[in-house]
Tab-separated table of C-alpha atoms (C1' of nucleotides) in Angstrom:
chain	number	residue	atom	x	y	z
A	1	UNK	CA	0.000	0.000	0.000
A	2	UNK	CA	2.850	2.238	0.955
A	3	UNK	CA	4.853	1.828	-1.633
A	4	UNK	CA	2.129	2.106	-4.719
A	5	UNK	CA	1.170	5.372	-2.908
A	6	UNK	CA	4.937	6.043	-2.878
A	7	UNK	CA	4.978	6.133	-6.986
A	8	UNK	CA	2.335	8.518	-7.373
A	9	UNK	CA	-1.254	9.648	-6.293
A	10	UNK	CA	-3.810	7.453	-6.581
A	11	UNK	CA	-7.653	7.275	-5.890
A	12	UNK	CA	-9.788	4.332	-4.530
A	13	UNK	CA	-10.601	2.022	-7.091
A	14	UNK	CA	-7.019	2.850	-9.080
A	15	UNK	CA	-5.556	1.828	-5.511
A	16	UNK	CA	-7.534	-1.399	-5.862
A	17	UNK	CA	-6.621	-2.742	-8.776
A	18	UNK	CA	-3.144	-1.790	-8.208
A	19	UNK	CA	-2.597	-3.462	-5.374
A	20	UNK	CA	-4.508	-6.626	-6.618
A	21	UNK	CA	-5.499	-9.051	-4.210
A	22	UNK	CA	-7.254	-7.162	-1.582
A	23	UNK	CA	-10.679	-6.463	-1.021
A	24	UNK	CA	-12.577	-3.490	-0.810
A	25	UNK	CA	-12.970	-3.610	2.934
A	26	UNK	CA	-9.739	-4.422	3.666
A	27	UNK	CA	-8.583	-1.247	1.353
A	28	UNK	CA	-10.687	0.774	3.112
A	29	UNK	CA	-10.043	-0.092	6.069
A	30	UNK	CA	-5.960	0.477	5.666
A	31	UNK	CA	-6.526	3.402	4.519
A	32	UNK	CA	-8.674	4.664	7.573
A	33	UNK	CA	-5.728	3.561	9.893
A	34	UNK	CA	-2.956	4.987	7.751
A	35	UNK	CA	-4.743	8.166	7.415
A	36	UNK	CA	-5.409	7.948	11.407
A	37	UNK	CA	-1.837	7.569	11.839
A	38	UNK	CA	-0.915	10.129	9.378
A	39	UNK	CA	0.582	8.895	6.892
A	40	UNK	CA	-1.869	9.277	4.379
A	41	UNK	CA	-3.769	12.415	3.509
A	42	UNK	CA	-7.329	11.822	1.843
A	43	UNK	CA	-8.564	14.452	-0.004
A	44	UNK	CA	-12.276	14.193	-1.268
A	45	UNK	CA	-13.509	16.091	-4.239
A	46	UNK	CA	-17.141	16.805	-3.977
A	47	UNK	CA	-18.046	16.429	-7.844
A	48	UNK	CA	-20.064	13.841	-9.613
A	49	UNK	CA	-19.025	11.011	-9.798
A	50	UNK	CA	-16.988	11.673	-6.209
A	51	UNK	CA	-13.415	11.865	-6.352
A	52	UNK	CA	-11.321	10.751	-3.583
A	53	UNK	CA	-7.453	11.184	-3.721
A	54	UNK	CA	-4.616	9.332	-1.595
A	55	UNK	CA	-1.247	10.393	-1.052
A	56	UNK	CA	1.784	10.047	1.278
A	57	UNK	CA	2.243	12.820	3.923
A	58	UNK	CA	5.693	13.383	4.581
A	59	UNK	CA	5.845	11.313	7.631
A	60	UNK	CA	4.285	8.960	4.989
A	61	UNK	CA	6.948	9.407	3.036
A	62	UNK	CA	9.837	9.236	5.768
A	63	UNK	CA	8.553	5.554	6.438
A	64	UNK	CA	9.848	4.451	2.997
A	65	UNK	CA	13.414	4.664	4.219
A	66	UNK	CA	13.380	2.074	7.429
A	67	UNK	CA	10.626	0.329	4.662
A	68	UNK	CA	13.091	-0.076	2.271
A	69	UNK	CA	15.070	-1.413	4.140
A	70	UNK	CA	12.785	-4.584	4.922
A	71	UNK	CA	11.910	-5.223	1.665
A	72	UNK	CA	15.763	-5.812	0.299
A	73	UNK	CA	16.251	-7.848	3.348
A	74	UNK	CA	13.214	-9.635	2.399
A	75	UNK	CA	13.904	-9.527	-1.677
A	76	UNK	CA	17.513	-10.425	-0.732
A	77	UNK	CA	17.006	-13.767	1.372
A	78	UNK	CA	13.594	-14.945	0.037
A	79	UNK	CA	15.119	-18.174	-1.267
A	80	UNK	CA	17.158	-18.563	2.036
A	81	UNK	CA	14.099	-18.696	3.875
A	82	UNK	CA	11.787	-21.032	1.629
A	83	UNK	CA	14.820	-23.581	1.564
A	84	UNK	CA	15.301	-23.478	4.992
A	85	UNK	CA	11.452	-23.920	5.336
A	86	UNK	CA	11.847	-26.893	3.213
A	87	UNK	CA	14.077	-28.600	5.436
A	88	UNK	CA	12.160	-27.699	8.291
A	89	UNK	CA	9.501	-29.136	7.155
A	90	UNK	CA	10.689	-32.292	5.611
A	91	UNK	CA	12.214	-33.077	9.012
A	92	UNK	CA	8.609	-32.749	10.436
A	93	UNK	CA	6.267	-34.783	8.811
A	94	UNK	CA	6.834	-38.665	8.087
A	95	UNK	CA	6.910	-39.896	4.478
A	96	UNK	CA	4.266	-42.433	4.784
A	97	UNK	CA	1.115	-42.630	6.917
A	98	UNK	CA	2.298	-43.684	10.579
A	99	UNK	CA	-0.202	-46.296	11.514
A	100	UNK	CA	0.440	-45.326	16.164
A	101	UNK	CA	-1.979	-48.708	17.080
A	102	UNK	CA	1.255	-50.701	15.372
A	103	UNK	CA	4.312	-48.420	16.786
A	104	UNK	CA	7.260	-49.135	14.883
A	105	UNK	CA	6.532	-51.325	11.839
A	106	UNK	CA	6.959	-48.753	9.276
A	107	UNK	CA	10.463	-47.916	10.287
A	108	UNK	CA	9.204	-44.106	11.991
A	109	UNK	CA	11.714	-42.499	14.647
A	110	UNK	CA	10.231	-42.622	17.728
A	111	UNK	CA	10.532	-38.820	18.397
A	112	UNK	CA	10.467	-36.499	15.474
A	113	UNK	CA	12.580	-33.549	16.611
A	114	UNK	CA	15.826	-35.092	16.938
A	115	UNK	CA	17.447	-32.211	15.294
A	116	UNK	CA	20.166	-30.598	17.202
A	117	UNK	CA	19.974	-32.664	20.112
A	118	UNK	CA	23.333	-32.381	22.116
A	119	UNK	CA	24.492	-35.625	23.938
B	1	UNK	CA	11.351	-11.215	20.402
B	2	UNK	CA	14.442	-11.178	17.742
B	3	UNK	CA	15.826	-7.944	19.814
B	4	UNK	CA	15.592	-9.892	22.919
B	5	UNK	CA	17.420	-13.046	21.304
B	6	UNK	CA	19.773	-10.219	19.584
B	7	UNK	CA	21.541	-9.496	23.198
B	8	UNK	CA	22.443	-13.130	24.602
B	9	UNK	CA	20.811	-16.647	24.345
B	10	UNK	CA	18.029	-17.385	25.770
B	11	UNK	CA	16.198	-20.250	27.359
B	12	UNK	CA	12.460	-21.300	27.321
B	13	UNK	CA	11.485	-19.439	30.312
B	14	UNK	CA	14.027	-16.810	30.502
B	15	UNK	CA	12.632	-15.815	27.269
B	16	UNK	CA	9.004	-15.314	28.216
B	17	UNK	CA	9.885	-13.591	31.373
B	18	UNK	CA	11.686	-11.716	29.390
B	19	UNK	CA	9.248	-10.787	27.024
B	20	UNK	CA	6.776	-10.472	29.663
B	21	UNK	CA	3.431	-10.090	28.108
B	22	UNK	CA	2.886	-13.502	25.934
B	23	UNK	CA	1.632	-16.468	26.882
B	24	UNK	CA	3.788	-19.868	26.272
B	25	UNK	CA	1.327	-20.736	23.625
B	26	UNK	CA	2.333	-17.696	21.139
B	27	UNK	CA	6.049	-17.882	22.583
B	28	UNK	CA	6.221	-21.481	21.105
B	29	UNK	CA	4.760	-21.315	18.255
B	30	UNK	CA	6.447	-17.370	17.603
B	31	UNK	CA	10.000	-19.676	17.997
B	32	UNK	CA	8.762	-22.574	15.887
B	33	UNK	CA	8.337	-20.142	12.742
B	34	UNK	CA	11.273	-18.337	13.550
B	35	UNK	CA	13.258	-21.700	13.447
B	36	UNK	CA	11.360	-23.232	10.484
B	37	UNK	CA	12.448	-19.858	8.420
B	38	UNK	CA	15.822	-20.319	9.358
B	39	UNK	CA	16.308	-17.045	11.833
B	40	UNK	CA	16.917	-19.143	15.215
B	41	UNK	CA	18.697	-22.204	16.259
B	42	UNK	CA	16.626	-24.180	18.473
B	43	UNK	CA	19.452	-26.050	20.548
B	44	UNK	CA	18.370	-29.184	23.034
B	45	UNK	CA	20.294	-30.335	25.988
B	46	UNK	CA	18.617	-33.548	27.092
B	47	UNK	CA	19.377	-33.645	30.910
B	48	UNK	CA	17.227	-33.075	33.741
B	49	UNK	CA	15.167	-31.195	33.825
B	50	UNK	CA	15.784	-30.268	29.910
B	51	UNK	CA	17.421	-27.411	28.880
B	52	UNK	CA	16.552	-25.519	25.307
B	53	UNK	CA	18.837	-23.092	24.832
B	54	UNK	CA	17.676	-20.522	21.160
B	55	UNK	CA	19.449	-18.181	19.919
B	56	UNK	CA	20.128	-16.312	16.460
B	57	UNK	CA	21.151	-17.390	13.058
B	58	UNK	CA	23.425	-15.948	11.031
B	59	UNK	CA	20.400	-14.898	8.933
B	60	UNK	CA	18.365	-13.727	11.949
B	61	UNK	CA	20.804	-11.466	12.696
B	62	UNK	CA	21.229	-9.920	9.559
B	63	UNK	CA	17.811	-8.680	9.665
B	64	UNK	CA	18.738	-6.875	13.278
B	65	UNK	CA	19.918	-3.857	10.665
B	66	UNK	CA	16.882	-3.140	8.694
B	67	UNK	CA	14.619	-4.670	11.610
B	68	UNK	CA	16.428	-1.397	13.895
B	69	UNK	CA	15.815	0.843	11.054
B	70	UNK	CA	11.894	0.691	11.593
B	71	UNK	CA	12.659	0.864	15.366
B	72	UNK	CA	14.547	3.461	15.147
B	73	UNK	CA	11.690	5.464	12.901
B	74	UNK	CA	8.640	4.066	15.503
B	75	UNK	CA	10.482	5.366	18.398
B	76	UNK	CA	11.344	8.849	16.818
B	77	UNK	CA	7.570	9.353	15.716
B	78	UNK	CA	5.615	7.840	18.804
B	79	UNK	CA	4.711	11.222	19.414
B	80	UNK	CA	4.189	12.325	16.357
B	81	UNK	CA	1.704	9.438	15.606
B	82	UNK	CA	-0.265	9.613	18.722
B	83	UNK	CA	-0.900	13.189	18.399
B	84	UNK	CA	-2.139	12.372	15.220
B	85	UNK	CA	-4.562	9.909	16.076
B	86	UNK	CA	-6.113	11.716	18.615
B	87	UNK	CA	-6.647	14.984	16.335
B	88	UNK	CA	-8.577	12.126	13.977
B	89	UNK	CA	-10.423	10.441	16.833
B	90	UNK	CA	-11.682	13.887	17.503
B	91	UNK	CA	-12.588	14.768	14.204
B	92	UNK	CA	-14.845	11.142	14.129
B	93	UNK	CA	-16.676	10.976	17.199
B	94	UNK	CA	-19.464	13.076	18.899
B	95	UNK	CA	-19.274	15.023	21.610
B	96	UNK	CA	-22.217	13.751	22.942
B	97	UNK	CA	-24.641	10.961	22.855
B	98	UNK	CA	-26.145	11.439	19.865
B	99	UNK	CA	-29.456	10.384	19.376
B	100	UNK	CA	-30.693	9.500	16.017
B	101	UNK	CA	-34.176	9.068	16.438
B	102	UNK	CA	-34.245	12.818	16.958
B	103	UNK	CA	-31.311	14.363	14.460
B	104	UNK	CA	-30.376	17.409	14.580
B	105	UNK	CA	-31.453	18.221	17.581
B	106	UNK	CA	-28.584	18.287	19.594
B	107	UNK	CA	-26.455	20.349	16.754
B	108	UNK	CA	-24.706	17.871	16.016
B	109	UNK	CA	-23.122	17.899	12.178
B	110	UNK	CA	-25.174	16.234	9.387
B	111	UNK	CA	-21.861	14.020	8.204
B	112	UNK	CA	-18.747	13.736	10.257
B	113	UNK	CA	-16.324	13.175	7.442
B	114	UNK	CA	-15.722	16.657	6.834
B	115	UNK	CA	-12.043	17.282	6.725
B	116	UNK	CA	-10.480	17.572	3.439
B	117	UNK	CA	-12.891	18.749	1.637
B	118	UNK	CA	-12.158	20.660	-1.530
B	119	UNK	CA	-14.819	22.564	-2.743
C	1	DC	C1'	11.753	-27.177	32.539
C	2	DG	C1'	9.733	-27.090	28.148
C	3	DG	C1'	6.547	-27.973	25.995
C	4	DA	C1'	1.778	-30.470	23.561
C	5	DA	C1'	-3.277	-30.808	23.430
C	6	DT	C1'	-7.707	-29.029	24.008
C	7	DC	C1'	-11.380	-25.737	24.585
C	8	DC	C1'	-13.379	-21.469	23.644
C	9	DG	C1'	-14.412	-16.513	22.862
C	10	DA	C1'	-13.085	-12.278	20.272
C	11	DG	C1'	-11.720	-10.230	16.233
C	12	DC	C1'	-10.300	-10.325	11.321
C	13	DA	C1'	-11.361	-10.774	6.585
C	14	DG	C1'	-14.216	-12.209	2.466
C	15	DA	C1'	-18.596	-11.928	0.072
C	16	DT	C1'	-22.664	-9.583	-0.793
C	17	DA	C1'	-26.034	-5.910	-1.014
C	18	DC	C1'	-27.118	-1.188	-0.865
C	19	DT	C1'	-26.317	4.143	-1.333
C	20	DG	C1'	-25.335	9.338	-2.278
D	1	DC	C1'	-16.970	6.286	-7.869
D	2	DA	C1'	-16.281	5.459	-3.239
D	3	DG	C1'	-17.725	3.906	-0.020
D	4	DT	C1'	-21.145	1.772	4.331
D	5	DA	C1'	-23.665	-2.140	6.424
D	6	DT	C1'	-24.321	-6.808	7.426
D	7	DC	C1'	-23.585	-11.648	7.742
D	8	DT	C1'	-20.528	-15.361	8.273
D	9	DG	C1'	-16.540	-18.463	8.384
D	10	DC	C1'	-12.207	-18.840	10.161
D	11	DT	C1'	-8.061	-17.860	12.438
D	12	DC	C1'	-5.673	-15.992	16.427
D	13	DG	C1'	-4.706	-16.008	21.002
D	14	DG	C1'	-5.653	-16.722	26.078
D	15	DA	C1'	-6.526	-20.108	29.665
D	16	DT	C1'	-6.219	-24.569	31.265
D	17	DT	C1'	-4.671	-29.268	31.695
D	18	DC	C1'	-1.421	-32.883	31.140
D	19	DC	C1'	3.220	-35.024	30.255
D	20	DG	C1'	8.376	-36.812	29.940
DNA sequence: CGGAATCCGAGCAGATACTG
DNA sequence: CAGTATCTGCTCGGATTCCG
């Protein structure tokens, strides 16, 4: 939300699609607590059809930096994390169905988080 | 939680008293994600009683530098934030009880969202 | 000590319908 | 166009209980 406002000026439904995946609530709703916050100024032009303008306010706009930040920390390890969830997670679950009324039989570990046991 | 483990390692409980205000429920599962994303070791010394010592990865800590950045920004603007919500709370809600049944009778305004308005 | 399992209520978010 | 209002499912999180 932040950063599309960051580009440029945009009104409601423009914000909508630009963003994508959110619903109208939800949009509205962000807005309301960004604006509360103030970091986003609204600015409503009473014609017909209504007009209704968002835009960073500087504090709005001094966000980005610490933002920024984030996001090539986040851009910069993404793969990092998703192979390290992989491993996580194949550690987790068993490969077959574990059948617990015949313990053993299937060749399971008897505890699953073994990792990083010292001793 | 990553600021906390950013100082020294930490145990189970240390950690939550540490923290203070979560219950073990959240702490655990708060730990499990950080561990399944690769941001904290999860180490286990089985004696007794056990002993589960986390503390930060590599990776975790390389987030402590944009992670501060948007410290660093909350803590400069607190102020500046909380003023601004309460000039907006003020803006929204009534001075009174208003009574709907009977408008306009208390002078209250016809719509509240008046700010901003160009025109 | 360090959890796991269960129950349960509050709040969040999507979908839908309506409006000036 | 830019919302508000309402209903509803679902997740989140607290509290509690039990365990090796």
């Amino acid at each position: 939300m932040l950063l599309t406002l960051a580009e440029k000026v945009h009104r409601f439904t423009e914000l909508k699609s630009a963003i994508g995946d959110i619903s109208q609530r939800v949009l509205t709703q962000t807005l309301r607590q960004l604006e509360r916050d103030g970091l986003v100024h609204r600015c409503v032009y009473p014609t017909v059809p209504p007009k209704v303008e968002y835009r960073l306010t500087p504090l709005g706009q001094s966000l980005l930096n610490p933002l920024n930040g984030m996001i090539q920390w986040a851009l910069y390890h993404h793969e990092t994390i998703k192979a390290a969830r992989d491993t996580y997670d194949r550690g987790q679950l068993a490969p077959q169905v574990m059948n617990h009324s015949d313990p053993l039989t299937y060749g399971e570990r008897p505890q699953a988080r073994r990792r990083d046991v010292i001793g």
